[in-house]
Amino acid sequence: MKNLVVLTGAGMSAESGIQTFRDADGLWEGYDVMEVASPQGWYKNRELVLDFYNQRRKQLFAVKPNKAHLLLAQLQGKFHIDIITQNVDDLHERSGSKNVLHLHGELLKVRSTTNENLIYSWTGDLKTGDKCETGSQLRPHIVWFGEAVPMLDKAIELTKKADILVVIGTSMQVYPAASLIHYIKDNIPIYFIDPKPSINQNNFSNITIYAEKASDGVEKLVQNLNNELMC
Ligand SMILES: NC(=O)c1ccc[n+]([C@@H]2O[C@H](COP(=O)([O-])OP(=O)(O)OC[C@H]3O[C@@H](n4cnc5c(N)ncnc54)[C@H](O)[C@@H]3O)[C@@H](O)[C@H]2O)c1
């Protein structure tokens, strides 16, 4: 089976009802991202940050995977699929996708503020006073702006092995995630799905752009890949 690597961003979950950043003027659900997604924001107002992610966690239980998530999961028998997502939601997993790497962390996990390897599953609210096993305050397991991206090397390794690359719903503004596309093997097919695609077509020799929302773009992708499999 060919290796299909899929890079997804906030646009992947837009049709599930989770807002993207860029479509909301750089706000995340109405909040300035530096207030809620940076170490500075955490030191400035921990309660605000905890409350923000508590709300996001609650929202997750009210939304469902959309058609694009489901169609990708259904491709699994035909390709070996690795999904590298910038999203912190769990909609890929809930649609049945097996190999999902979260580059920017996960809403349903928390971690110690003093030891990043102490990570716990968490479904309820996180509060001041909730501590890890060594007694330090817990924080959301989210990679904030300015922080290292611990899963980056693994993501690069997967991207290098791609026979086909699919990019869905990302503005390609957040680094190092946006740089992953440059690690692919020469001339492999790239499919880029985004209603406002921000990619320079001239930099890639074999790119197909579907300037559409994720569900329509993934439907076309699946048709195209099925046609190729039959040839
Ligand atoms: N669902 C989530 O987990 C979530 C939501 C908001 C922000 N974030 C975080 O924000 C950062 C933002 O970077 P980003 O590039 O992922 O998002 P972004 O907000 O910068 O860009 C979103 C992209 O999605 C596209 N888009 C909008 N509606 C779409 C649709 N229906 N189908 C397909 N594409 C659509 C937009 O045109 C845009 O290019 C990420 O690091 C991510 O962790 C995550």
mmCIF file of N, CA, C and O and ligand atoms in Angstrom, residues 8-15 18-23 28 86-89 104 145 168-174 193-198 212-215, ligand 1:
data_model
loop_
_atom_site.group_PDB
_atom_site.id
_atom_site.type_symbol
_atom_site.label_atom_id
_atom_site.label_comp_id
_atom_site.label_asym_id
_atom_site.label_seq_id
_atom_site.Cartn_x
_atom_site.Cartn_y
_atom_site.Cartn_z
ATOM 1 N N THR A 8 -3.288 18.329 8.434
ATOM 2 C CA THR A 8 -4.546 19.073 8.583
ATOM 3 C C THR A 8 -4.385 20.256 9.538
ATOM 4 O O THR A 8 -3.576 20.229 10.462
ATOM 5 N N GLY A 9 -5.210 21.275 9.270
ATOM 6 C CA GLY A 9 -5.232 22.458 10.128
ATOM 7 C C GLY A 9 -6.665 22.748 10.553
ATOM 8 O O GLY A 9 -7.582 21.946 10.306
ATOM 9 N N ALA A 10 -6.853 23.902 11.148
ATOM 10 C CA ALA A 10 -8.147 24.239 11.750
ATOM 11 C C ALA A 10 -9.313 24.138 10.769
ATOM 12 O O ALA A 10 -10.438 23.813 11.158
ATOM 13 N N GLY A 11 -9.054 24.389 9.462
ATOM 14 C CA GLY A 11 -10.124 24.325 8.461
ATOM 15 C C GLY A 11 -10.746 22.935 8.347
ATOM 16 O O GLY A 11 -11.896 22.800 7.936
ATOM 17 N N MET A 12 -9.992 21.918 8.718
ATOM 18 C CA MET A 12 -10.512 20.538 8.682
ATOM 19 C C MET A 12 -11.730 20.392 9.598
ATOM 20 O O MET A 12 -12.655 19.649 9.299
ATOM 21 N N SER A 13 -11.712 21.113 10.715
ATOM 22 C CA SER A 13 -12.784 20.970 11.707
ATOM 23 C C SER A 13 -13.839 22.070 11.596
ATOM 24 O O SER A 13 -14.792 22.091 12.373
ATOM 25 N N ALA A 14 -13.664 22.975 10.618
ATOM 26 C CA ALA A 14 -14.587 24.122 10.520
ATOM 27 C C ALA A 14 -16.028 23.658 10.306
ATOM 28 O O ALA A 14 -16.958 24.196 10.913
ATOM 29 N N GLU A 15 -16.212 22.649 9.453
ATOM 30 C CA GLU A 15 -17.583 22.195 9.172
ATOM 31 C C GLU A 15 -18.192 21.409 10.338
ATOM 32 O O GLU A 15 -19.376 21.096 10.320
ATOM 33 N N ILE A 18 -16.184 24.107 14.701
ATOM 34 C CA ILE A 18 -15.079 24.684 15.488
ATOM 35 C C ILE A 18 -14.423 25.761 14.629
ATOM 36 O O ILE A 18 -14.005 25.493 13.505
ATOM 37 N N GLN A 19 -14.362 26.971 15.166
ATOM 38 C CA GLN A 19 -13.830 28.090 14.378
ATOM 39 C C GLN A 19 -12.343 27.951 14.107
ATOM 40 O O GLN A 19 -11.614 27.404 14.931
ATOM 41 N N THR A 20 -11.908 28.497 12.957
ATOM 42 C CA THR A 20 -10.469 28.577 12.682
ATOM 43 C C THR A 20 -9.943 29.879 13.290
ATOM 44 O O THR A 20 -10.718 30.692 13.784
ATOM 45 N N PHE A 21 -8.640 30.076 13.216
ATOM 46 C CA PHE A 21 -8.037 31.340 13.666
ATOM 47 C C PHE A 21 -8.246 32.446 12.650
ATOM 48 O O PHE A 21 -8.790 33.482 12.930
ATOM 49 N N ARG A 22 -7.711 32.181 11.432
ATOM 50 C CA ARG A 22 -7.554 33.267 10.448
ATOM 51 C C ARG A 22 -8.896 33.790 9.966
ATOM 52 O O ARG A 22 -8.986 34.938 9.572
ATOM 53 N N ASP A 23 -9.917 32.906 9.974
ATOM 54 C CA ASP A 23 -11.237 33.387 9.541
ATOM 55 C C ASP A 23 -11.858 34.277 10.609
ATOM 56 O O ASP A 23 -12.915 34.835 10.423
ATOM 57 N N TRP A 28 -9.005 33.408 18.596
ATOM 58 C CA TRP A 28 -9.388 32.013 18.781
ATOM 59 C C TRP A 28 -10.663 32.041 19.631
ATOM 60 O O TRP A 28 -10.590 32.351 20.816
ATOM 61 N N GLN A 86 -2.535 19.823 13.093
ATOM 62 C CA GLN A 86 -2.253 20.961 13.985
ATOM 63 C C GLN A 86 -3.408 21.131 14.966
ATOM 64 O O GLN A 86 -3.343 21.958 15.861
ATOM 65 N N ASN A 87 -4.475 20.371 14.748
ATOM 66 C CA ASN A 87 -5.668 20.556 15.572
ATOM 67 C C ASN A 87 -5.507 19.880 16.930
ATOM 68 O O ASN A 87 -4.878 18.830 17.052
ATOM 69 N N VAL A 88 -6.135 20.495 17.902
ATOM 70 C CA VAL A 88 -6.060 19.952 19.256
ATOM 71 C C VAL A 88 -7.343 19.199 19.601
ATOM 72 O O VAL A 88 -7.477 18.660 20.696
ATOM 73 N N ASP A 89 -8.278 19.171 18.655
ATOM 74 C CA ASP A 89 -9.499 18.379 18.878
ATOM 75 C C ASP A 89 -9.225 16.909 18.573
ATOM 76 O O ASP A 89 -8.138 16.549 18.091
ATOM 77 N N HIS A 104 0.432 19.984 17.805
ATOM 78 C CA HIS A 104 0.266 21.088 18.767
ATOM 79 C C HIS A 104 -0.463 20.676 20.045
ATOM 80 O O HIS A 104 -1.033 21.515 20.728
ATOM 81 N N PHE A 145 2.351 29.235 21.478
ATOM 82 C CA PHE A 145 3.252 30.015 20.629
ATOM 83 C C PHE A 145 4.556 30.271 21.386
ATOM 84 O O PHE A 145 4.550 30.634 22.560
ATOM 85 N N ILE A 168 -4.859 19.890 4.156
ATOM 86 C CA ILE A 168 -6.271 20.319 4.248
ATOM 87 C C ILE A 168 -6.441 21.413 5.307
ATOM 88 O O ILE A 168 -6.057 21.234 6.474
ATOM 89 N N GLY A 169 -7.028 22.538 4.903
ATOM 90 C CA GLY A 169 -7.517 23.536 5.857
ATOM 91 C C GLY A 169 -6.462 24.179 6.737
ATOM 92 O O GLY A 169 -6.684 24.334 7.931
ATOM 93 N N THR A 170 -5.355 24.573 6.115
ATOM 94 C CA THR A 170 -4.371 25.309 6.913
ATOM 95 C C THR A 170 -3.898 26.531 6.142
ATOM 96 O O THR A 170 -3.712 26.481 4.931
ATOM 97 N N SER A 171 -3.707 27.621 6.896
ATOM 98 C CA SER A 171 -3.280 28.873 6.275
ATOM 99 C C SER A 171 -1.776 28.891 6.037
ATOM 100 O O SER A 171 -1.256 29.859 5.488
ATOM 101 N N MET A 172 -1.073 27.852 6.454
ATOM 102 C CA MET A 172 0.379 27.753 6.282
ATOM 103 C C MET A 172 1.104 28.960 6.903
ATOM 104 O O MET A 172 2.117 29.423 6.403
ATOM 105 N N GLN A 173 0.556 29.458 8.005
ATOM 106 C CA GLN A 173 1.149 30.620 8.676
ATOM 107 C C GLN A 173 1.887 30.220 9.940
ATOM 108 O O GLN A 173 2.681 30.992 10.465
ATOM 109 N N VAL A 174 1.564 29.050 10.478
ATOM 110 C CA VAL A 174 2.132 28.673 11.765
ATOM 111 C C VAL A 174 3.319 27.730 11.545
ATOM 112 O O VAL A 174 3.171 26.659 10.957
ATOM 113 N N ILE A 193 -6.184 21.252 -0.205
ATOM 114 C CA ILE A 193 -7.629 21.520 -0.120
ATOM 115 C C ILE A 193 -7.877 22.653 0.868
ATOM 116 O O ILE A 193 -7.599 22.521 2.065
ATOM 117 N N ASP A 194 -8.389 23.768 0.363
ATOM 118 C CA ASP A 194 -8.667 24.930 1.238
ATOM 119 C C ASP A 194 -9.456 25.933 0.399
ATOM 120 O O ASP A 194 -9.074 26.198 -0.738
ATOM 121 N N PRO A 195 -10.558 26.484 0.926
ATOM 122 C CA PRO A 195 -11.322 27.453 0.128
ATOM 123 C C PRO A 195 -10.508 28.683 -0.233
ATOM 124 O O PRO A 195 -10.782 29.337 -1.238
ATOM 125 N N LYS A 196 -9.514 29.006 0.604
ATOM 126 C CA LYS A 196 -8.620 30.133 0.269
ATOM 127 C C LYS A 196 -7.189 29.604 0.306
ATOM 128 O O LYS A 196 -6.453 29.846 1.283
ATOM 129 N N PRO A 197 -6.788 28.864 -0.716
ATOM 130 C CA PRO A 197 -5.484 28.191 -0.655
ATOM 131 C C PRO A 197 -4.322 29.168 -0.580
ATOM 132 O O PRO A 197 -4.223 30.058 -1.411
ATOM 133 N N SER A 198 -3.474 29.005 0.439
ATOM 134 C CA SER A 198 -2.325 29.905 0.548
ATOM 135 C C SER A 198 -1.068 29.099 0.278
ATOM 136 O O SER A 198 -0.327 28.748 1.196
ATOM 137 N N GLU A 212 -11.757 24.544 -2.188
ATOM 138 C CA GLU A 212 -13.096 24.199 -1.703
ATOM 139 C C GLU A 212 -13.032 23.886 -0.220
ATOM 140 O O GLU A 212 -11.971 23.642 0.337
ATOM 141 N N LYS A 213 -14.211 23.812 0.388
ATOM 142 C CA LYS A 213 -14.230 23.407 1.791
ATOM 143 C C LYS A 213 -13.823 21.924 1.879
ATOM 144 O O LYS A 213 -13.905 21.183 0.881
ATOM 145 N N ALA A 214 -13.441 21.521 3.083
ATOM 146 C CA ALA A 214 -12.828 20.202 3.256
ATOM 147 C C ALA A 214 -13.714 19.061 2.751
ATOM 148 O O ALA A 214 -13.241 18.160 2.061
ATOM 149 N N SER A 215 -15.016 19.100 3.045
ATOM 150 C CA SER A 215 -15.865 17.960 2.664
ATOM 151 C C SER A 215 -15.911 17.794 1.145
ATOM 152 O O SER A 215 -15.767 16.673 0.639
HETATM 153 N N1 LIG B 1 -9.919 22.587 15.699
HETATM 154 C C1 LIG B 1 -8.799 22.948 16.347
HETATM 155 O O1 LIG B 1 -8.166 22.130 17.002
HETATM 156 C C2 LIG B 1 -8.270 24.360 16.213
HETATM 157 C C3 LIG B 1 -9.124 25.435 15.952
HETATM 158 C C4 LIG B 1 -8.568 26.731 15.869
HETATM 159 C C5 LIG B 1 -7.193 26.918 16.002
HETATM 160 N N2 LIG B 1 -6.393 25.839 16.216
HETATM 161 C C6 LIG B 1 -4.929 26.059 16.299
HETATM 162 O O2 LIG B 1 -4.645 27.207 15.534
HETATM 163 C C7 LIG B 1 -3.478 27.113 14.714
HETATM 164 C C8 LIG B 1 -3.934 27.716 13.398
HETATM 165 O O3 LIG B 1 -3.274 27.308 12.234
HETATM 166 P P1 LIG B 1 -4.097 26.639 11.047
HETATM 167 O O4 LIG B 1 -3.310 26.849 9.802
HETATM 168 O O5 LIG B 1 -4.472 25.269 11.438
HETATM 169 O O6 LIG B 1 -5.453 27.436 10.956
HETATM 170 P P2 LIG B 1 -5.771 28.890 10.472
HETATM 171 O O7 LIG B 1 -6.929 29.359 11.262
HETATM 172 O O8 LIG B 1 -4.562 29.735 10.404
HETATM 173 O O9 LIG B 1 -6.260 28.685 8.977
HETATM 174 C C9 LIG B 1 -7.443 28.011 8.715
HETATM 175 C C10 LIG B 1 -7.495 27.638 7.260
HETATM 176 O O10 LIG B 1 -8.677 26.867 7.093
HETATM 177 C C11 LIG B 1 -9.304 27.299 5.904
HETATM 178 N N3 LIG B 1 -10.713 26.924 5.997
HETATM 179 C C12 LIG B 1 -11.757 27.624 6.519
HETATM 180 N N4 LIG B 1 -12.894 26.925 6.400
HETATM 181 C C13 LIG B 1 -12.565 25.750 5.813
HETATM 182 C C14 LIG B 1 -13.301 24.595 5.439
HETATM 183 N N5 LIG B 1 -14.615 24.500 5.622
HETATM 184 N N6 LIG B 1 -12.635 23.565 4.852
HETATM 185 C C15 LIG B 1 -11.296 23.645 4.639
HETATM 186 N N7 LIG B 1 -10.549 24.705 4.962
HETATM 187 C C16 LIG B 1 -11.181 25.753 5.539
HETATM 188 C C17 LIG B 1 -9.018 28.775 5.799
HETATM 189 O O11 LIG B 1 -9.133 29.230 4.449
HETATM 190 C C18 LIG B 1 -7.591 28.857 6.319
HETATM 191 O O12 LIG B 1 -6.643 28.713 5.276
HETATM 192 C C19 LIG B 1 -3.104 25.680 14.749
HETATM 193 O O13 LIG B 1 -1.886 25.614 15.376
HETATM 194 C C20 LIG B 1 -4.128 24.977 15.649
HETATM 195 O O14 LIG B 1 -3.501 24.279 16.690
HETATM 196 C C21 LIG B 1 -6.904 24.580 16.339
#
